[in-house]
Short mmCIF file of C-alpha atoms in Angstrom, two decimals:
data_model
loop_
_atom_site.label_atom_id
_atom_site.label_comp_id
_atom_site.label_asym_id
_atom_site.label_seq_id
_atom_site.Cartn_x
_atom_site.Cartn_y
_atom_site.Cartn_z
CA UNK S 1 0.00 0.00 0.00
CA UNK S 2 0.97 3.61 -0.46
CA UNK S 3 1.14 6.12 2.38
CA UNK S 4 1.57 9.88 2.35
CA UNK S 5 2.58 11.33 5.70
CA UNK S 6 2.61 15.07 6.35
CA UNK S 7 4.52 16.80 9.12
CA UNK S 8 5.52 20.29 10.22
CA UNK S 9 2.22 21.91 11.06
CA UNK S 10 1.60 23.89 14.21
CA UNK S 11 0.76 27.23 15.74
CA UNK S 12 2.57 30.32 14.49
CA UNK S 13 2.10 34.06 14.89
CA UNK S 14 1.12 36.25 11.93
CA UNK S 15 4.17 37.05 9.86
CA UNK S 16 5.89 33.86 10.91
CA UNK S 17 7.06 30.84 8.92
CA UNK S 18 6.48 27.11 8.82
CA UNK S 19 7.81 24.32 6.66
CA UNK S 20 5.61 21.35 5.84
CA UNK S 21 6.90 18.01 4.60
CA UNK S 22 5.10 15.14 2.89
CA UNK S 23 6.77 11.79 2.32
CA UNK S 24 5.31 9.08 0.09
CA UNK S 25 6.17 5.48 0.88
CA UNK S 26 5.15 1.97 -0.11
CA UNK S 27 4.93 0.28 -3.48
CA UNK S 28 5.72 3.19 -5.81
CA UNK S 29 7.13 2.94 -9.30
CA UNK S 30 6.73 6.51 -10.48
CA UNK S 31 5.21 9.73 -9.16
CA UNK S 32 3.87 12.43 -11.43
CA UNK S 33 2.57 15.62 -9.87
CA UNK S 34 2.51 16.18 -6.13
CA UNK S 35 0.71 18.98 -4.44
CA UNK S 36 -0.51 20.75 -1.33
CA UNK S 37 -4.15 21.54 -0.66
CA UNK S 38 -5.82 23.11 2.33
CA UNK S 39 -9.25 23.15 3.90
CA UNK S 40 -10.31 25.81 6.34
CA UNK S 41 -13.18 25.21 8.72
CA UNK S 42 -16.49 25.47 6.88
CA UNK S 43 -14.86 25.85 3.49
CA UNK S 44 -14.07 23.59 0.56
CA UNK S 45 -10.65 22.12 0.00
CA UNK S 46 -8.53 24.30 -2.28
CA UNK S 47 -5.29 23.98 -4.17
CA UNK S 48 -2.30 25.70 -2.61
CA UNK S 49 0.59 24.62 -4.82
CA UNK S 50 1.53 21.79 -7.16
CA UNK S 51 4.84 20.58 -8.56
CA UNK S 52 5.44 18.27 -11.50
CA UNK S 53 8.01 15.49 -11.63
CA UNK S 54 10.20 17.85 -13.64
CA UNK S 55 9.94 20.65 -11.12
CA UNK S 56 7.38 22.93 -12.75
CA UNK S 57 5.26 24.70 -10.16
CA UNK S 58 1.89 26.38 -9.91
CA UNK S 59 0.48 28.37 -7.00
CA UNK S 60 -2.83 29.73 -5.84
CA UNK S 61 -2.90 33.51 -6.21
CA UNK S 62 -3.41 33.90 -2.47
CA UNK S 63 -0.01 32.36 -1.67
CA UNK S 64 2.16 33.54 -4.56
CA UNK S 65 5.31 35.22 -3.33
CA UNK S 66 4.89 33.82 0.18
CA UNK S 67 4.88 30.03 -0.24
CA UNK S 68 7.40 27.85 -2.07
CA UNK S 69 6.86 24.23 -3.03
CA UNK S 70 9.85 22.00 -3.65
CA UNK S 71 10.50 18.34 -4.25
CA UNK S 72 13.13 15.68 -3.58
CA UNK S 73 12.46 12.90 -6.08
CA UNK S 74 15.03 10.59 -4.50
CA UNK S 75 13.08 10.71 -1.23
CA UNK S 76 9.56 10.87 -2.77
CA UNK S 77 9.07 13.95 -0.64
CA UNK S 78 7.68 17.41 -1.17
CA UNK S 79 7.97 20.49 0.99
CA UNK S 80 6.01 23.67 1.44
CA UNK S 81 7.92 26.62 2.83
CA UNK S 82 5.35 29.10 4.13
CA UNK S 83 6.51 32.64 4.93
CA UNK S 84 4.66 35.80 5.93
CA UNK S 85 1.81 33.70 7.23
CA UNK S 86 -1.59 35.31 7.70
CA UNK S 87 -4.55 34.28 9.86
CA UNK S 88 -6.42 33.37 6.67
CA UNK S 89 -3.80 30.68 6.00
CA UNK S 90 -5.20 28.75 8.96
CA UNK S 91 -6.40 25.36 7.70
CA UNK S 92 -5.70 21.67 7.58
CA UNK S 93 -3.06 21.16 4.90
CA UNK S 94 -3.12 17.96 2.84
CA UNK S 95 -0.63 16.63 0.37
CA UNK S 96 -1.45 14.44 -2.56
CA UNK S 97 0.40 12.53 -5.22
CA UNK S 98 -0.51 11.05 -8.58
CA UNK S 99 1.48 7.85 -8.88
CA UNK S 100 1.70 4.38 -10.31
CA UNK S 101 3.00 1.14 -8.87
CA UNK S 102 2.70 -0.87 -12.09
CA UNK S 103 3.65 1.65 -14.78
CA UNK S 104 0.17 1.53 -16.30
CA UNK S 105 -2.48 2.79 -13.90
CA UNK S 106 -2.11 6.08 -12.08
CA UNK S 107 -4.05 6.86 -8.93
CA UNK S 108 -4.21 9.84 -6.60
CA UNK S 109 -3.37 9.37 -2.94
CA UNK S 110 -3.90 11.75 -0.05
CA UNK S 111 -2.20 12.28 3.26
CA UNK S 112 -4.05 12.55 6.56
CA UNK S 113 -3.52 16.30 6.88
CA UNK S 114 -1.64 18.56 9.25
CA UNK S 115 -3.12 21.54 11.08
CA UNK S 116 -1.65 24.99 10.52
CA UNK S 117 -2.94 27.74 12.81
CA UNK S 118 -1.86 31.35 12.39
CA UNK S 119 -2.84 33.39 15.41
CA UNK S 120 -1.45 35.86 17.89
#
């Protein structure tokens, strides 16, 4: 089975920084895109940032210039460096990955989520 495990969430003051990590493990042959999503209380889940296997990135307008997504293909891990955090960034952050374990069928897997709270 495949597992995605996030870490690095927590409580931070406005203007502060956090770095999230997400490691994929299990029977994995190849990973395409990996990404970070977030879901605030009472709201729908939304895309934060995504990174392709080649390193191309895309960001939500609300985080451009503040968040940076990166990837270590050797470790099947992605990171989200979050700077200049705002209270509206408070949410549960989820990572996902589109991957295959047989080279033919690709499926999307999700992590369990990590809470990020921005508050003074």
